[in-house]
Tab-separated table of N, CA and C in Angstrom:
chain	number	residue	atom	x	y	z
A	394	MET	N	31.467	-8.997	13.240
A	394	MET	CA	30.735	-7.745	13.269
A	394	MET	C	29.401	-7.869	12.535
A	395	HIS	N	29.399	-8.563	11.402
A	395	HIS	CA	28.162	-8.706	10.643
A	395	HIS	C	27.135	-9.535	11.402
A	396	GLN	N	27.603	-10.560	12.106
A	396	GLN	CA	26.673	-11.399	12.851
A	396	GLN	C	25.977	-10.607	13.950
A	397	GLY	N	26.714	-9.715	14.595
A	397	GLY	CA	26.106	-8.879	15.624
A	397	GLY	C	25.072	-7.936	15.047
A	398	ALA	N	25.373	-7.373	13.878
A	398	ALA	CA	24.421	-6.470	13.226
A	398	ALA	C	23.173	-7.221	12.800
A	399	ILE	N	23.359	-8.435	12.283
A	399	ILE	CA	22.204	-9.239	11.867
A	399	ILE	C	21.365	-9.602	13.083
A	400	LYS	N	22.020	-9.998	14.174
A	400	LYS	CA	21.281	-10.354	15.388
A	400	LYS	C	20.509	-9.149	15.916
A	401	ASN	N	21.144	-7.977	15.935
A	401	ASN	CA	20.452	-6.771	16.398
A	401	ASN	C	19.270	-6.448	15.502
A	402	ALA	N	19.446	-6.599	14.196
A	402	ALA	CA	18.356	-6.310	13.265
A	402	ALA	C	17.206	-7.281	13.468
A	403	THR	N	17.519	-8.564	13.668
A	403	THR	CA	16.442	-9.531	13.881
A	403	THR	C	15.776	-9.319	15.230
A	404	ASP	N	16.546	-8.911	16.244
A	404	ASP	CA	15.951	-8.602	17.546
A	404	ASP	C	14.988	-7.424	17.434
A	405	ILE	N	15.393	-6.409	16.700
A	405	ILE	CA	14.530	-5.237	16.510
A	405	ILE	C	13.278	-5.626	15.742
A	406	ALA	N	13.444	-6.416	14.676
A	406	ALA	CA	12.289	-6.846	13.887
A	406	ALA	C	11.335	-7.674	14.739
A	407	ALA	N	11.869	-8.567	15.559
A	407	ALA	CA	11.027	-9.389	16.431
A	407	ALA	C	10.294	-8.521	17.450
A	408	ALA	N	10.973	-7.533	18.001
A	408	ALA	CA	10.340	-6.637	18.970
A	408	ALA	C	9.234	-5.819	18.320
A	409	LEU	N	9.480	-5.359	17.106
A	409	LEU	CA	8.451	-4.581	16.418
A	409	LEU	C	7.233	-5.432	16.108
A	410	LYS	N	7.449	-6.673	15.706
A	410	LYS	CA	6.315	-7.557	15.426
A	410	LYS	C	5.549	-7.871	16.702
A	411	ARG	N	6.268	-8.069	17.783
A	411	ARG	CA	5.638	-8.431	19.048
A	411	ARG	C	4.875	-7.256	19.650
A	412	ASP	N	5.436	-6.062	19.579
A	412	ASP	CA	4.862	-4.895	20.241
A	412	ASP	C	4.054	-3.999	19.315
A	413	GLN	N	3.796	-4.457	18.113
A	413	GLN	CA	3.124	-3.609	17.136
A	413	GLN	C	1.661	-3.388	17.521
A	414	PRO	N	1.230	-2.130	17.589
A	414	PRO	CA	-0.178	-1.861	17.871
A	414	PRO	C	-1.060	-2.356	16.728
A	415	LYS	N	-2.264	-2.763	17.076
A	415	LYS	CA	-3.145	-3.348	16.073
A	415	LYS	C	-3.525	-2.352	14.982
A	416	HIS	N	-3.712	-1.085	15.317
A	416	HIS	CA	-4.169	-0.127	14.314
A	416	HIS	C	-3.109	0.187	13.267
A	417	LEU	N	-1.856	-0.197	13.491
A	417	LEU	CA	-0.808	0.015	12.496
A	417	LEU	C	-0.553	-1.223	11.646
A	418	SER	N	-1.250	-2.312	11.918
A	418	SER	CA	-0.967	-3.551	11.207
A	418	SER	C	-1.254	-3.446	9.715
A	419	LEU	N	-2.182	-2.601	9.323
A	419	LEU	CA	-2.498	-2.452	7.897
A	419	LEU	C	-1.357	-1.823	7.118
A	420	VAL	N	-0.560	-1.014	7.758
A	420	VAL	CA	0.505	-0.295	7.062
A	420	VAL	C	1.500	-1.258	6.435
A	421	ASP	N	1.815	-2.347	7.127
A	421	ASP	CA	2.814	-3.286	6.639
A	421	ASP	C	2.214	-4.483	5.921
A	422	ASP	N	0.914	-4.515	5.727
A	422	ASP	CA	0.280	-5.657	5.083
A	422	ASP	C	0.210	-5.426	3.581
A	423	PRO	N	1.110	-6.050	2.799
A	423	PRO	CA	1.117	-5.811	1.356
A	423	PRO	C	-0.065	-6.450	0.641
A	424	ASN	N	-0.813	-7.307	1.330
A	424	ASN	CA	-1.939	-7.977	0.694
A	424	ASN	C	-3.283	-7.352	1.046
A	425	SER	N	-3.273	-6.243	1.767
A	425	SER	CA	-4.538	-5.598	2.083
A	425	SER	C	-5.145	-5.036	0.800
A	426	LYS	N	-6.433	-4.907	0.797
A	426	LYS	CA	-7.133	-4.486	-0.426
A	426	LYS	C	-6.676	-3.115	-0.902
A	427	TRP	N	-6.482	-2.188	0.037
A	427	TRP	CA	-6.076	-0.842	-0.396
A	427	TRP	C	-4.657	-0.842	-0.934
A	428	ALA	N	-3.794	-1.699	-0.404
A	428	ALA	CA	-2.422	-1.771	-0.922
A	428	ALA	C	-2.409	-2.342	-2.330
A	429	VAL	N	-3.249	-3.338	-2.571
A	429	VAL	CA	-3.343	-3.932	-3.909
A	429	VAL	C	-3.868	-2.900	-4.906
A	430	LEU	N	-4.891	-2.149	-4.510
A	430	LEU	CA	-5.427	-1.118	-5.408
A	430	LEU	C	-4.396	-0.039	-5.701
A	431	THR	N	-3.649	0.350	-4.695
A	431	THR	CA	-2.611	1.364	-4.895
A	431	THR	C	-1.534	0.856	-5.845
A	432	LYS	N	-1.134	-0.396	-5.687
A	432	LYS	CA	-0.137	-0.980	-6.593
A	432	LYS	C	-0.648	-1.001	-8.027
A	433	GLN	N	-1.904	-1.363	-8.195
A	433	GLN	CA	-2.470	-1.399	-9.544
A	433	GLN	C	-2.524	-0.001	-10.154
A	434	ALA	N	-2.850	0.983	-9.349
A	434	ALA	CA	-2.876	2.362	-9.849
A	434	ALA	C	-1.491	2.794	-10.305
A	435	HIS	N	-0.475	2.424	-9.546
A	435	HIS	CA	0.895	2.767	-9.940
A	435	HIS	C	1.309	2.029	-11.209
A	436	ARG	N	0.837	0.796	-11.363
A	436	ARG	CA	1.140	0.041	-12.589
A	436	ARG	C	0.497	0.693	-13.805
A	437	ILE	N	-0.728	1.155	-13.636
A	437	ILE	CA	-1.405	1.847	-14.739
A	437	ILE	C	-0.622	3.090	-15.128
A	438	TYR	N	-0.170	3.833	-14.136
A	438	TYR	CA	0.590	5.053	-14.417
A	438	TYR	C	1.897	4.729	-15.135
A	439	GLN	N	2.594	3.689	-14.683
A	439	GLN	CA	3.843	3.297	-15.341
A	439	GLN	C	3.591	2.836	-16.773
A	440	TYR	N	2.493	2.106	-16.976
A	440	TYR	CA	2.138	1.665	-18.327
A	440	TYR	C	1.906	2.877	-19.225
A	441	ARG	N	1.190	3.857	-18.696
A	441	ARG	CA	0.907	5.071	-19.465
A	441	ARG	C	2.204	5.788	-19.835
A	442	LEU	N	3.154	5.813	-18.932
A	442	LEU	CA	4.422	6.495	-19.196
A	442	LEU	C	5.301	5.748	-20.194
A	443	THR	N	5.238	4.422	-20.184
A	443	THR	CA	6.153	3.641	-21.019
A	443	THR	C	5.601	3.318	-22.398
A	444	GLN	N	4.298	3.376	-22.573
A	444	GLN	CA	3.705	3.057	-23.879
A	444	GLN	C	3.575	4.333	-24.695
A	445	HIS	N	4.379	4.440	-25.725
A	445	HIS	CA	4.409	5.667	-26.516
A	445	HIS	C	3.433	5.649	-27.686
A	446	ASN	N	2.780	4.528	-27.919
A	446	ASN	CA	1.845	4.445	-29.036
A	446	ASN	C	0.389	4.667	-28.613
A	447	LEU	N	0.166	5.147	-27.405
A	447	LEU	CA	-1.197	5.395	-26.933
A	447	LEU	C	-1.706	6.728	-27.458
A	448	SER	N	-2.990	6.744	-27.784
A	448	SER	CA	-3.594	8.010	-28.202
A	448	SER	C	-3.837	8.874	-26.970
A	449	SER	N	-4.142	10.124	-27.195
A	449	SER	CA	-4.395	11.022	-26.056
A	449	SER	C	-5.648	10.597	-25.296
A	450	LYS	N	-6.636	10.041	-25.996
A	450	LYS	CA	-7.843	9.548	-25.321
A	450	LYS	C	-7.514	8.345	-24.439
A	451	ASP	N	-6.652	7.469	-24.944
A	451	ASP	CA	-6.241	6.314	-24.146
A	451	ASP	C	-5.485	6.757	-22.896
A	452	LYS	N	-4.596	7.725	-23.055
A	452	LYS	CA	-3.840	8.233	-21.911
A	452	LYS	C	-4.767	8.864	-20.881
A	453	GLU	N	-5.745	9.607	-21.377
A	453	GLU	CA	-6.703	10.241	-20.467
A	453	GLU	C	-7.528	9.189	-19.734
A	454	ALA	N	-7.952	8.152	-20.451
A	454	ALA	CA	-8.734	7.082	-19.829
A	454	ALA	C	-7.914	6.345	-18.769
A	455	LEU	N	-6.641	6.120	-19.055
A	455	LEU	CA	-5.778	5.464	-18.075
A	455	LEU	C	-5.607	6.318	-16.822
A	456	MET	N	-5.466	7.619	-17.005
A	456	MET	CA	-5.323	8.496	-15.840
A	456	MET	C	-6.610	8.541	-15.020
A	457	LEU	N	-7.752	8.532	-15.685
A	457	LEU	CA	-9.022	8.498	-14.958
A	457	LEU	C	-9.156	7.200	-14.164
A	458	ALA	N	-8.782	6.085	-14.793
A	458	ALA	CA	-8.836	4.795	-14.096
A	458	ALA	C	-7.886	4.792	-12.901
A	459	ARG	N	-6.696	5.339	-13.096
A	459	ARG	CA	-5.712	5.420	-12.006
A	459	ARG	C	-6.260	6.249	-10.851
A	460	ASN	N	-6.847	7.386	-11.168
A	460	ASN	CA	-7.388	8.253	-10.118
A	460	ASN	C	-8.532	7.582	-9.366
A	461	GLU	N	-9.366	6.828	-10.088
A	461	GLU	CA	-10.460	6.101	-9.433
A	461	GLU	C	-9.917	5.030	-8.492
A	462	LEU	N	-8.896	4.308	-8.943
A	462	LEU	CA	-8.294	3.283	-8.088
A	462	LEU	C	-7.674	3.892	-6.836
A	463	LEU	N	-6.990	5.012	-6.997
A	463	LEU	CA	-6.389	5.672	-5.833
A	463	LEU	C	-7.460	6.159	-4.860
A	464	ALA	N	-8.564	6.674	-5.385
A	464	ALA	CA	-9.656	7.126	-4.518
A	464	ALA	C	-10.259	5.943	-3.756
A	465	LEU	N	-10.450	4.822	-4.453
A	465	LEU	CA	-10.965	3.624	-3.782
A	465	LEU	C	-9.996	3.131	-2.710
A	466	ALA	N	-8.719	3.153	-3.031
A	466	ALA	CA	-7.712	2.702	-2.066
A	466	ALA	C	-7.728	3.579	-0.816
A	467	LYS	N	-7.825	4.881	-0.997
A	467	LYS	CA	-7.861	5.791	0.155
A	467	LYS	C	-9.110	5.556	0.996
A	468	SER	N	-10.245	5.320	0.339
A	468	SER	CA	-11.483	5.052	1.072
A	468	SER	C	-11.375	3.760	1.871
A	469	LEU	N	-10.836	2.718	1.240
A	469	LEU	CA	-10.674	1.448	1.943
A	469	LEU	C	-9.707	1.572	3.112
A	470	LYS	N	-8.650	2.320	2.918
A	470	LYS	CA	-7.665	2.503	3.991
A	470	LYS	C	-8.301	3.231	5.169
A	471	ALA	N	-9.055	4.274	4.886
A	471	ALA	CA	-9.724	5.027	5.951
A	471	ALA	C	-10.754	4.155	6.662
A	472	MET	N	-11.524	3.391	5.889
A	472	MET	CA	-12.538	2.524	6.477
A	472	MET	C	-11.891	1.456	7.362
A	473	SER	N	-10.795	0.894	6.912
A	473	SER	CA	-10.090	-0.119	7.701
A	473	SER	C	-9.541	0.476	8.988
A	474	ALA	N	-9.021	1.691	8.914
A	474	ALA	CA	-8.497	2.349	10.111
A	474	ALA	C	-9.609	2.600	11.120
A	475	VAL	N	-10.771	3.025	10.645
A	475	VAL	CA	-11.910	3.261	11.537
A	475	VAL	C	-12.363	1.950	12.169
A	476	GLN	N	-12.447	0.888	11.364
A	476	GLN	CA	-12.850	-0.412	11.909
A	476	GLN	C	-11.870	-0.893	12.971
A	477	ASN	N	-10.580	-0.732	12.725
A	477	ASN	CA	-9.585	-1.157	13.714
A	477	ASN	C	-9.691	-0.345	14.992
A	478	THR	N	-9.984	0.944	14.866
A	478	THR	CA	-10.142	1.788	16.044
A	478	THR	C	-11.360	1.363	16.849
A	479	ILE	N	-12.449	1.050	16.166
A	479	ILE	CA	-13.672	0.615	16.845
A	479	ILE	C	-13.444	-0.717	17.543
A	480	ILE	N	-12.743	-1.618	16.873
A	480	ILE	CA	-12.482	-2.940	17.447
A	480	ILE	C	-11.616	-2.826	18.695
A	481	GLU	N	-10.639	-1.915	18.682
A	481	GLU	CA	-9.750	-1.746	19.839
A	481	GLU	C	-10.496	-1.215	21.051
A	482	ASP	N	-11.485	-0.358	20.833
A	482	ASP	CA	-12.208	0.255	21.966
A	482	ASP	C	-13.281	-0.625	22.503
């Protein structure tokens, strides 16, 4: 039973990779620039939550940096989506 489930899962994964539209390729790319920026923003937020010896100014600075990274990530994601749409047409 497990072998059949594994085969079905690999068949589905292969079909998704084969039939994946180009404009969705960024969604699954963990190495894209916007994904890296988003990960870093989340790391900053986690650091802020776990470090209890930070001053309020340090916490505020970390949140500002996090917000800037998220804004950059969103801009890059939108720009990449537009470029992919232009390339497809």
